[in-house]
Short mmCIF file of C-alpha atoms and ligand atoms in Angstrom, two decimals:
data_model
loop_
_atom_site.label_atom_id
_atom_site.label_comp_id
_atom_site.label_asym_id
_atom_site.label_seq_id
_atom_site.Cartn_x
_atom_site.Cartn_y
_atom_site.Cartn_z
CA MET M 19 -0.03 0.08 0.03
CA THR M 20 1.10 3.58 -0.72
CA THR M 21 1.81 5.77 2.17
CA HIS M 22 0.89 9.36 2.56
CA ASN M 23 4.40 10.52 2.04
CA GLU M 24 4.70 8.60 -1.37
CA PHE M 25 1.65 10.43 -2.57
CA SER M 26 2.89 13.90 -1.56
CA ARG M 27 6.38 13.26 -2.52
CA CYS M 28 5.56 12.68 -6.25
CA VAL M 29 5.36 16.52 -6.79
CA ALA M 30 8.44 17.17 -4.70
CA GLN M 31 10.46 18.39 -7.71
CA TYR M 32 7.91 20.86 -8.83
CA ASP M 33 6.32 24.09 -7.49
CA PRO M 34 3.12 22.78 -6.20
CA HIS M 35 1.56 26.22 -6.86
CA ALA M 36 2.21 26.10 -10.69
CA LEU M 37 2.49 22.44 -11.81
CA PRO M 38 2.93 22.18 -15.43
CA VAL M 39 0.01 20.38 -17.15
CA SER M 40 2.23 17.67 -18.49
CA ALA M 41 3.70 17.02 -15.01
CA ALA M 42 0.15 16.94 -13.65
CA GLN M 43 -0.80 14.38 -16.26
CA ALA M 44 2.19 12.13 -15.59
CA ILE M 45 1.60 12.17 -11.86
CA THR M 46 -2.07 11.31 -12.15
CA ARG M 47 -1.59 8.81 -14.65
CA GLN M 48 0.80 7.07 -12.23
CA TRP M 49 -1.99 6.85 -9.58
CA ALA M 50 -4.53 5.38 -12.05
CA LYS M 51 -4.83 1.72 -11.01
CA PRO M 52 -7.31 -0.32 -13.33
CA VAL M 53 -10.14 -1.93 -11.67
CA THR M 54 -9.85 -5.68 -11.55
CA ALA M 55 -13.27 -7.11 -11.18
CA VAL M 56 -14.59 -8.82 -14.41
CA GLU M 57 -18.10 -9.30 -15.49
CA ARG M 58 -19.63 -11.50 -18.31
CA VAL M 59 -22.11 -9.65 -20.75
CA ALA M 60 -24.00 -10.44 -23.78
CA LEU M 61 -22.80 -8.86 -26.93
CA ARG M 62 -25.52 -6.10 -27.24
CA ASP M 63 -24.45 -4.83 -23.59
CA ALA M 64 -20.76 -4.85 -24.32
CA LEU M 65 -20.91 -1.48 -26.41
CA ASP M 66 -18.36 1.01 -24.73
CA ARG M 67 -17.41 -1.66 -22.30
CA VAL M 68 -13.68 -2.31 -21.66
CA LEU M 69 -12.46 -5.89 -22.95
CA ALA M 70 -11.05 -7.71 -20.06
CA ALA M 71 -9.05 -10.25 -21.91
CA ASP M 72 -7.75 -10.93 -25.49
CA ILE M 73 -10.23 -12.50 -27.99
CA VAL M 74 -8.57 -15.16 -29.85
CA SER M 75 -10.33 -16.03 -32.87
CA PRO M 76 -11.72 -19.75 -32.47
CA ILE M 77 -12.39 -20.04 -36.40
CA ASP M 78 -11.12 -18.64 -39.65
CA VAL M 79 -13.35 -15.87 -41.03
CA PRO M 80 -14.29 -16.48 -43.77
CA SER M 81 -14.39 -20.19 -43.12
CA HIS M 82 -13.94 -21.05 -46.70
CA ASP M 83 -12.47 -19.48 -49.84
CA ASN M 84 -15.43 -17.62 -51.46
CA SER M 85 -16.26 -15.37 -54.35
CA ALA M 86 -16.02 -11.76 -54.16
CA MET M 87 -18.22 -11.21 -57.29
CA ASP M 88 -21.07 -12.65 -59.06
CA GLY M 89 -19.34 -14.57 -61.98
CA TYR M 90 -17.77 -17.80 -62.84
CA ALA M 91 -15.16 -19.65 -60.81
CA PHE M 92 -12.56 -21.88 -62.67
CA ASN M 93 -9.07 -23.04 -62.34
CA GLY M 94 -6.63 -20.03 -63.03
CA ALA M 95 -4.23 -22.55 -64.55
CA ALA M 96 -6.72 -22.58 -67.42
CA LEU M 97 -5.84 -19.12 -68.50
CA PRO M 98 -3.87 -19.47 -71.73
CA GLY M 99 -0.60 -18.09 -72.31
CA GLY M 100 -0.94 -16.40 -75.72
CA ALA M 101 -4.46 -17.17 -76.75
CA PRO M 102 -6.67 -13.99 -76.87
CA PHE M 103 -9.89 -15.76 -75.36
CA VAL M 104 -10.80 -18.48 -72.85
CA GLU M 105 -13.73 -20.75 -73.20
CA LEU M 106 -15.18 -22.71 -70.49
CA ALA M 107 -18.17 -24.92 -70.18
CA VAL M 108 -20.50 -24.17 -67.21
CA VAL M 109 -21.03 -27.34 -65.15
CA GLY M 110 -23.18 -26.03 -62.26
CA LYS M 111 -23.97 -23.41 -59.80
CA ALA M 112 -22.90 -22.31 -56.43
CA LEU M 113 -24.92 -19.65 -54.32
CA ALA M 114 -24.00 -18.32 -50.85
CA GLY M 115 -25.02 -21.19 -48.59
CA HIS M 116 -25.29 -23.63 -51.41
CA PRO M 117 -22.03 -24.94 -52.47
CA PHE M 118 -21.33 -26.91 -55.65
CA ALA M 119 -20.13 -30.31 -54.73
CA GLY M 120 -19.02 -31.89 -57.89
CA PRO M 121 -15.55 -31.80 -59.48
CA VAL M 122 -14.63 -29.01 -61.97
CA GLY M 123 -12.28 -29.87 -64.94
CA ALA M 124 -9.73 -27.63 -66.67
CA ALA M 125 -11.69 -26.56 -69.52
CA GLN M 126 -14.96 -26.12 -67.17
CA CYS M 127 -16.30 -23.42 -64.76
CA VAL M 128 -19.06 -23.05 -62.24
CA ARG M 129 -21.54 -20.07 -61.93
CA VAL M 130 -20.93 -18.32 -58.63
CA MET M 131 -22.60 -15.72 -56.53
CA THR M 132 -20.94 -13.35 -54.11
CA GLY M 133 -20.11 -15.18 -51.07
CA ALA M 134 -20.55 -18.64 -52.51
CA CYS M 135 -17.82 -21.06 -51.71
CA VAL M 136 -15.21 -21.42 -54.48
CA PRO M 137 -15.43 -24.91 -55.69
CA GLU M 138 -12.72 -27.58 -55.21
CA GLY M 139 -10.28 -27.13 -57.98
CA CYS M 140 -11.08 -23.61 -58.77
CA ASP M 141 -9.10 -20.37 -57.62
CA THR M 142 -10.28 -17.66 -59.83
CA VAL M 143 -13.42 -15.76 -60.64
CA VAL M 144 -14.21 -13.98 -63.72
CA PRO M 145 -16.90 -11.27 -63.04
CA GLN M 146 -20.17 -11.81 -65.04
CA GLU M 147 -19.85 -8.42 -66.64
CA LEU M 148 -16.77 -9.48 -68.41
CA VAL M 149 -17.95 -12.69 -70.07
CA GLU M 150 -20.06 -13.55 -73.27
CA ARG M 151 -22.54 -16.26 -72.58
CA SER M 152 -23.50 -18.81 -75.33
CA ALA M 153 -27.17 -18.69 -76.18
CA ASP M 154 -27.94 -21.84 -74.11
CA SER M 155 -25.82 -20.44 -71.22
CA ALA M 156 -23.95 -23.86 -71.42
CA SER M 157 -20.56 -22.14 -72.01
CA ILE M 158 -18.91 -18.72 -71.48
CA ARG M 159 -16.08 -16.74 -73.30
CA PHE M 160 -13.98 -14.02 -72.07
CA ALA M 161 -10.72 -12.10 -72.94
CA ALA M 162 -7.82 -14.01 -71.49
CA ASP M 163 -6.55 -10.81 -70.00
CA ALA M 164 -9.72 -9.97 -68.33
CA VAL M 165 -8.67 -11.62 -64.96
CA ARG M 166 -5.43 -12.87 -63.43
CA ALA M 167 -5.14 -16.32 -61.83
CA GLY M 168 -6.57 -16.07 -58.01
CA ALA M 169 -8.50 -12.83 -58.79
CA ASN M 170 -11.70 -12.14 -57.03
CA ARG M 171 -11.50 -14.77 -54.49
CA ARG M 172 -11.56 -14.05 -50.85
CA LEU M 173 -9.46 -16.42 -48.77
CA ALA M 174 -10.42 -18.38 -45.83
CA GLY M 175 -9.04 -16.69 -42.77
CA GLU M 176 -8.35 -13.38 -44.63
CA ASP M 177 -10.40 -11.30 -42.39
CA LEU M 178 -9.60 -13.19 -39.07
CA ALA M 179 -7.24 -16.13 -38.79
CA ARG M 180 -8.10 -18.95 -36.32
CA GLY M 181 -5.83 -18.73 -33.19
CA HIS M 182 -4.81 -15.10 -33.63
CA VAL M 183 -5.84 -12.20 -31.44
CA ALA M 184 -8.95 -10.67 -32.96
CA LEU M 185 -9.38 -7.93 -30.16
CA HIS M 186 -6.93 -6.87 -27.54
CA ALA M 187 -7.57 -6.52 -23.82
CA GLY M 188 -8.27 -2.97 -22.87
CA ARG M 189 -10.01 -2.24 -26.00
CA VAL M 190 -13.33 -0.05 -25.66
CA ILE M 191 -15.74 -2.04 -27.80
CA ARG M 192 -17.32 -0.19 -30.71
CA ALA M 193 -19.90 -0.89 -33.30
CA SER M 194 -17.49 -2.94 -35.74
CA ASP M 195 -16.28 -4.93 -32.74
CA LEU M 196 -19.83 -6.21 -31.85
CA GLY M 197 -20.26 -7.48 -35.48
CA LEU M 198 -16.66 -8.75 -35.45
CA LEU M 199 -17.43 -10.94 -32.42
CA ALA M 200 -20.52 -12.06 -33.86
CA SER M 201 -18.60 -13.08 -36.97
CA LEU M 202 -16.67 -15.39 -34.60
CA GLY M 203 -19.84 -16.86 -33.08
CA ILE M 204 -18.85 -15.19 -29.67
CA GLY M 205 -22.20 -14.11 -28.04
CA GLU M 206 -20.68 -13.13 -24.67
CA ILE M 207 -17.48 -11.59 -23.52
CA ASN M 208 -15.58 -10.80 -20.43
CA VAL M 209 -15.41 -7.09 -19.60
CA ARG M 210 -14.01 -4.95 -16.59
CA ARG M 211 -16.75 -3.85 -14.21
CA ARG M 212 -17.59 -0.25 -14.74
CA LEU M 213 -15.59 2.45 -12.95
CA ARG M 214 -17.61 4.11 -10.16
CA VAL M 215 -17.36 7.94 -9.98
CA ALA M 216 -19.11 10.03 -7.48
CA PHE M 217 -19.50 13.73 -8.08
CA PHE M 218 -20.86 16.54 -6.16
CA SER M 219 -21.03 20.35 -6.31
CA THR M 220 -19.91 22.70 -3.69
CA GLY M 221 -21.21 26.25 -2.95
CA ASP M 222 -23.70 27.95 -0.84
CA GLU M 223 -24.76 30.04 -3.78
CA LEU M 224 -25.89 26.87 -5.85
CA ARG M 225 -29.51 26.12 -6.33
CA SER M 226 -30.93 22.86 -7.86
CA LEU M 227 -33.33 22.93 -10.93
CA GLY M 228 -36.81 23.45 -9.71
CA GLU M 229 -35.66 25.90 -6.78
CA PRO M 230 -36.25 29.43 -7.02
CA LEU M 231 -33.20 31.65 -7.85
CA ASP M 232 -32.93 34.13 -4.98
CA ALA M 233 -30.61 37.20 -5.01
CA GLY M 234 -27.05 36.15 -5.70
CA ALA M 235 -27.81 32.48 -6.45
CA VAL M 236 -26.97 30.48 -9.55
CA TYR M 237 -28.22 27.15 -10.86
CA ASP M 238 -25.63 24.34 -10.42
CA SER M 239 -24.79 23.68 -13.97
CA ASN M 240 -21.49 21.60 -13.24
CA ARG M 241 -23.41 18.65 -12.14
CA TYR M 242 -25.03 18.35 -15.33
CA THR M 243 -21.82 18.93 -17.43
CA LEU M 244 -20.27 16.32 -15.31
CA PHE M 245 -23.10 13.84 -15.64
CA ALA M 246 -22.91 14.23 -19.42
CA MET M 247 -18.98 13.95 -19.59
CA LEU M 248 -19.07 10.91 -17.51
CA ARG M 249 -21.95 9.19 -19.39
CA ARG M 250 -19.87 9.47 -22.66
CA LEU M 251 -16.97 7.48 -21.06
CA ASN M 252 -19.69 4.83 -19.84
CA VAL M 253 -18.84 4.98 -16.22
CA GLU M 254 -21.22 4.59 -13.35
CA ALA M 255 -21.92 8.18 -12.38
CA LEU M 256 -23.08 8.73 -8.69
CA ASP M 257 -24.67 12.20 -8.25
CA LEU M 258 -24.17 13.25 -4.59
CA GLY M 259 -26.06 16.59 -5.19
CA VAL M 260 -24.97 19.97 -3.98
CA ILE M 261 -22.90 20.35 -0.69
CA ARG M 262 -22.76 23.46 1.44
CA ASP M 263 -19.71 25.18 2.24
CA GLU M 264 -19.35 23.78 5.74
CA PRO M 265 -16.29 21.57 6.68
CA ALA M 266 -18.40 18.83 8.33
CA ALA M 267 -20.86 18.62 5.44
CA LEU M 268 -17.87 18.39 2.97
CA GLU M 269 -16.11 15.89 5.05
CA ALA M 270 -19.17 13.55 5.37
CA ALA M 271 -19.71 13.81 1.54
CA LEU M 272 -16.22 13.02 0.80
CA ARG M 273 -16.03 10.15 3.04
CA SER M 274 -19.34 8.69 1.92
CA ALA M 275 -18.27 9.00 -1.60
CA ALA M 276 -15.00 7.37 -1.03
CA GLU M 277 -16.95 4.44 0.57
CA SER M 278 -18.97 3.91 -2.63
CA ALA M 279 -16.72 5.10 -5.65
CA ASP M 280 -13.30 4.61 -7.14
CA VAL M 281 -13.01 8.08 -8.09
CA VAL M 282 -14.50 11.14 -6.42
CA LEU M 283 -14.96 14.57 -8.36
CA THR M 284 -15.98 17.77 -6.71
CA SER M 285 -16.44 21.24 -8.19
CA GLY M 286 -15.75 24.62 -6.57
CA GLY M 287 -14.21 25.52 -3.19
CA VAL M 288 -10.78 24.96 -4.31
CA SER M 289 -9.75 28.56 -5.26
CA VAL M 290 -7.88 31.04 -3.33
CA GLY M 291 -9.28 31.43 0.22
CA GLU M 292 -11.08 28.20 0.18
CA ALA M 293 -8.15 26.19 -1.07
CA ASP M 294 -6.29 26.07 2.29
CA PHE M 295 -9.59 24.85 3.87
CA THR M 296 -9.84 22.05 1.33
CA ARG M 297 -6.42 21.09 1.65
CA GLN M 298 -6.45 21.02 5.41
CA LEU M 299 -9.64 19.01 5.40
CA LEU M 300 -8.18 16.47 2.94
CA ARG M 301 -5.07 16.22 4.92
CA THR M 302 -7.05 14.73 7.87
CA PHE M 303 -8.52 11.82 5.98
CA GLY M 304 -6.73 11.88 2.74
CA ASP M 305 -3.69 12.87 0.82
CA VAL M 306 -3.19 15.91 -1.50
CA ALA M 307 -0.43 15.51 -4.32
CA PHE M 308 -1.30 18.87 -5.86
CA TRP M 309 -3.82 21.76 -5.80
CA SER M 310 -2.77 24.22 -8.38
CA LEU M 311 -1.76 23.97 -12.01
CA ALA M 312 -0.12 26.20 -14.58
CA MET M 313 -3.01 26.03 -16.77
CA ARG M 314 -5.93 28.28 -17.79
CA PRO M 315 -8.64 27.74 -17.28
CA GLY M 316 -8.25 25.09 -14.52
CA ARG M 317 -5.44 26.71 -12.29
CA PRO M 318 -7.08 25.57 -8.93
CA LEU M 319 -7.19 21.81 -9.35
CA ALA M 320 -6.65 19.49 -6.32
CA PHE M 321 -5.54 16.12 -6.83
CA GLY M 322 -5.15 13.51 -4.16
CA ARG M 323 -6.89 10.55 -2.49
CA VAL M 324 -9.55 10.38 0.11
CA TRP M 325 -10.54 7.63 2.49
CA SER M 326 -13.84 6.68 3.76
CA GLY M 327 -12.34 6.31 7.44
CA GLU M 328 -11.17 8.98 9.79
CA ARG M 329 -7.58 8.93 8.83
CA PRO M 330 -5.65 8.33 5.56
CA GLY M 331 -5.35 4.34 5.37
CA LEU M 332 -8.66 3.60 7.15
CA GLY M 333 -11.58 2.51 5.24
CA LEU M 334 -11.87 2.50 1.54
CA PRO M 335 -9.85 4.90 -0.67
CA ALA M 336 -10.74 6.90 -3.61
CA LEU M 337 -8.70 8.99 -6.04
CA PHE M 338 -9.91 12.60 -5.64
CA PHE M 339 -10.16 15.61 -8.08
CA GLY M 340 -11.29 18.79 -6.67
CA LEU M 341 -12.16 20.74 -9.88
CA PRO M 342 -12.64 24.50 -10.18
CA GLY M 343 -16.01 25.92 -9.59
CA ASN M 344 -16.02 27.82 -12.94
CA PRO M 345 -18.05 25.92 -15.57
CA VAL M 346 -15.54 26.12 -18.27
CA ALA M 347 -12.71 25.18 -16.05
CA VAL M 348 -14.62 22.04 -14.96
CA MET M 349 -14.89 20.91 -18.63
CA VAL M 350 -11.19 21.90 -19.57
CA THR M 351 -9.80 19.97 -16.46
CA PHE M 352 -12.04 17.03 -17.03
CA TYR M 353 -10.92 16.59 -20.55
CA GLN M 354 -7.27 17.45 -20.12
CA ILE M 355 -6.55 15.74 -16.81
CA VAL M 356 -9.38 13.69 -15.47
CA ARG M 357 -10.64 11.78 -18.71
CA GLU M 358 -7.50 9.91 -19.27
CA VAL M 359 -7.18 8.85 -15.59
CA LEU M 360 -10.82 7.40 -15.74
CA LEU M 361 -10.10 5.46 -19.00
CA LEU M 362 -7.01 3.91 -17.48
CA MET M 363 -8.76 3.12 -14.28
CA ALA M 364 -11.61 1.54 -16.27
CA GLY M 365 -9.05 -0.68 -17.74
CA ALA M 366 -8.76 0.99 -21.16
CA ALA M 367 -5.59 1.97 -23.14
CA PRO M 368 -6.32 5.51 -23.98
CA GLN M 369 -4.49 7.08 -27.07
CA PRO M 370 -3.26 10.80 -26.74
CA LEU M 371 -5.97 13.02 -28.04
CA PRO M 372 -5.12 14.04 -31.46
CA LEU M 373 -3.99 17.74 -32.19
CA ILE M 374 -4.28 19.31 -35.52
CA HIS M 375 -2.39 22.35 -36.99
CA ALA M 376 -4.39 25.47 -37.89
CA ALA M 377 -3.65 28.94 -38.68
CA SER M 378 -5.03 31.39 -36.20
CA LEU M 379 -7.32 34.01 -38.11
CA GLN M 380 -6.69 36.46 -35.09
CA PRO M 381 -3.83 37.39 -32.90
CA ILE M 382 -4.18 35.72 -29.45
CA ARG M 383 -2.64 36.98 -26.08
CA LYS M 384 -0.92 34.29 -24.31
CA ARG M 385 1.57 34.23 -21.39
CA ALA M 386 4.35 31.79 -21.38
CA GLY M 387 4.73 29.59 -18.38
CA ARG M 388 1.19 28.06 -18.55
CA THR M 389 -1.02 25.88 -20.74
CA GLU M 390 -3.95 27.41 -22.18
CA PHE M 391 -6.88 25.89 -23.59
CA GLN M 392 -8.99 28.57 -25.33
CA ARG M 393 -12.13 27.91 -27.14
CA GLY M 394 -12.32 28.10 -30.90
CA ILE M 395 -14.14 27.78 -33.94
CA ALA M 396 -12.23 25.74 -36.62
CA CYS M 397 -13.14 25.16 -40.10
CA GLN M 398 -11.19 23.61 -43.09
CA ALA M 399 -10.51 26.00 -45.88
CA ALA M 400 -10.95 25.03 -49.54
CA ASN M 401 -7.23 24.03 -49.84
CA GLY M 402 -7.73 21.65 -46.93
CA GLN M 403 -5.83 23.90 -44.35
CA TRP M 404 -7.45 24.31 -41.12
CA GLN M 405 -8.33 27.68 -39.71
CA VAL M 406 -9.31 28.87 -36.31
CA THR M 407 -10.91 31.85 -34.66
CA PRO M 408 -11.20 32.17 -30.77
CA THR M 409 -14.59 32.52 -29.59
CA GLY M 410 -15.33 35.90 -28.14
CA SER M 411 -14.98 35.73 -24.32
CA GLN M 412 -12.37 33.46 -22.96
CA SER M 413 -13.68 33.87 -19.29
CA SER M 414 -13.76 30.61 -17.33
CA GLY M 415 -17.34 31.54 -16.38
CA VAL M 416 -18.79 31.73 -19.78
CA LEU M 417 -20.05 28.31 -20.50
CA SER M 418 -21.76 29.35 -23.79
CA SER M 419 -18.19 29.56 -25.17
CA MET M 420 -18.03 25.83 -24.88
CA SER M 421 -21.35 25.35 -26.71
CA GLU M 422 -20.22 27.84 -29.44
CA ALA M 423 -16.78 26.39 -29.95
CA ASN M 424 -16.01 23.19 -31.79
CA CYS M 425 -12.41 22.88 -30.55
CA PHE M 426 -9.86 23.76 -28.03
CA ILE M 427 -6.88 26.06 -29.15
CA VAL M 428 -4.07 24.42 -27.29
CA LEU M 429 -1.34 26.92 -26.59
CA GLY M 430 1.77 25.06 -25.05
CA HIS M 431 3.32 25.87 -21.61
CA GLU M 432 6.17 27.83 -23.41
CA GLU M 433 4.40 29.68 -26.08
CA GLY M 434 3.88 33.28 -25.93
CA ASP M 435 1.42 35.58 -27.96
CA ILE M 436 0.39 34.27 -31.44
CA GLY M 437 0.16 36.69 -34.40
CA GLU M 438 -2.44 36.61 -36.93
CA GLY M 439 -2.13 33.83 -39.46
CA GLU M 440 0.41 31.97 -36.92
CA ARG M 441 -0.04 28.21 -36.50
CA VAL M 442 -1.46 26.76 -33.46
CA SER M 443 -2.68 23.42 -32.33
CA ILE M 444 -6.24 22.65 -32.12
CA MET M 445 -8.17 19.71 -30.43
CA LEU M 446 -11.44 18.97 -32.01
CA PHE M 447 -14.47 18.32 -29.95
CA HIS M 448 -15.91 15.87 -32.38
CA GLY M 449 -15.75 12.40 -30.84
CA LEU M 450 -14.73 13.92 -27.60
CA ILE M 451 -17.57 16.08 -26.36
P1 LIG Q 1 -15.42 28.59 -6.60
O1 LIG Q 1 -14.28 27.70 -7.24
O2 LIG Q 1 -16.18 27.88 -5.63
O3 LIG Q 1 -14.94 29.73 -6.05
O4 LIG Q 1 -16.35 29.03 -7.83
C1 LIG Q 1 -16.00 29.79 -8.79
C2 LIG Q 1 -17.19 30.40 -9.66
O5 LIG Q 1 -17.75 29.20 -10.21
C3 LIG Q 1 -18.24 31.00 -8.74
O6 LIG Q 1 -18.67 32.07 -9.53
C4 LIG Q 1 -19.17 29.94 -8.49
O7 LIG Q 1 -20.55 30.55 -8.39
C5 LIG Q 1 -19.28 29.20 -9.83
N1 LIG Q 1 -19.67 27.71 -9.60
C6 LIG Q 1 -19.14 27.08 -8.62
N2 LIG Q 1 -19.96 25.85 -8.72
C7 LIG Q 1 -20.68 25.91 -9.71
C8 LIG Q 1 -21.74 25.03 -10.11
N3 LIG Q 1 -22.01 23.83 -9.65
N4 LIG Q 1 -22.49 25.60 -11.30
C9 LIG Q 1 -22.32 26.80 -11.71
N5 LIG Q 1 -21.54 27.53 -11.31
C10 LIG Q 1 -20.63 27.12 -10.29
MG1 LIG Q 2 -17.53 28.04 -4.08
#
């Protein structure tokens, strides 16, 4: 078991007030231990689940050599060297599911439909469009250079070979995989149990939907954003509601969250003034690795571990992310820091999110020494080049900027001001948000 010291020591070489994003990602990744429990699920329930073990193909797919075209199957050795035409006698017919059983001689062929087994002794299919049929359909004739030996035949096992790994453990099952598994005759698979993520909002100013908005109050939007982002990752999301800014209430909520979940996400209450309070509280029954990032939005972000018991080491542990309260910062920190950890803990093998180069259509102010994730609207110009414009307000409270945008403009830690037309990196929302 890891000790309190080990947890805090992982940031020792950095300034804990301004941890670079890449360092924060490396630290959080290191604490992401995958869930081990496995469940068996029917194929239709397997979409977006994480495969627990390699799937080894029990059969060849396709199981037989078969025709890729409607046409005529024959032995490619019959293709003459030199002669301009080939003439073959049609000795039978094979449809998908209805093979031709008899022998096929050298000057003979069999009428085949797409998916039909290529008959014994045949290895080549000439498409029907390329042949001339005799009046009684008893023979065909085609140009000798119309096909090469072996053409238009799908080989047994060319899709999936028996004994080979068809899908690797850690794969998040998608639509094609359901079909692929079905093609192997597999109706149930072992997946990791779903990750359990508890989340709640903190703030005396927050009102739940249906409550009146009194002066100075705001509706709690973060729980809805978080719910949706968690839903996309197919984790089990436990909504613990709004918790008031009171140490006792916060402690009780965190401990009960640790009892029931693998990961606890909170929003609000980690910025200046409240930060010390959260940290202090966490120290009594958890560990804090860092609480502030060189990132915008998302500077106040606490990461650590909470325990359901009274002290670190007592009861059940859960990883803890104290996200900022500002609605845009919640989304940015979720996608840039939390998402990968959740995928790793769910047992998946996430790939880095792809970045695309784009020309900025406007100058962008940027201070070196922090990573920024501005909201942008990107499109592809006629020449295929990507172009991006920042959305108007980049305030971390303006959630409409996220709805308006279709990408993050990712401005690296070392980067300074960006001039008009200069190249920036963008991360498209498509497939992510
Ligand atoms: P805090 O980090 O608690 O200081 O909150 C920063 C800002 O985000 C404040 O303006 C809060 O009112 C706002 N905020 C915090 N939590 C939420 C929430 N759940 N929904 C909407 N706004 C919030
Ligand atoms: Mg607050």
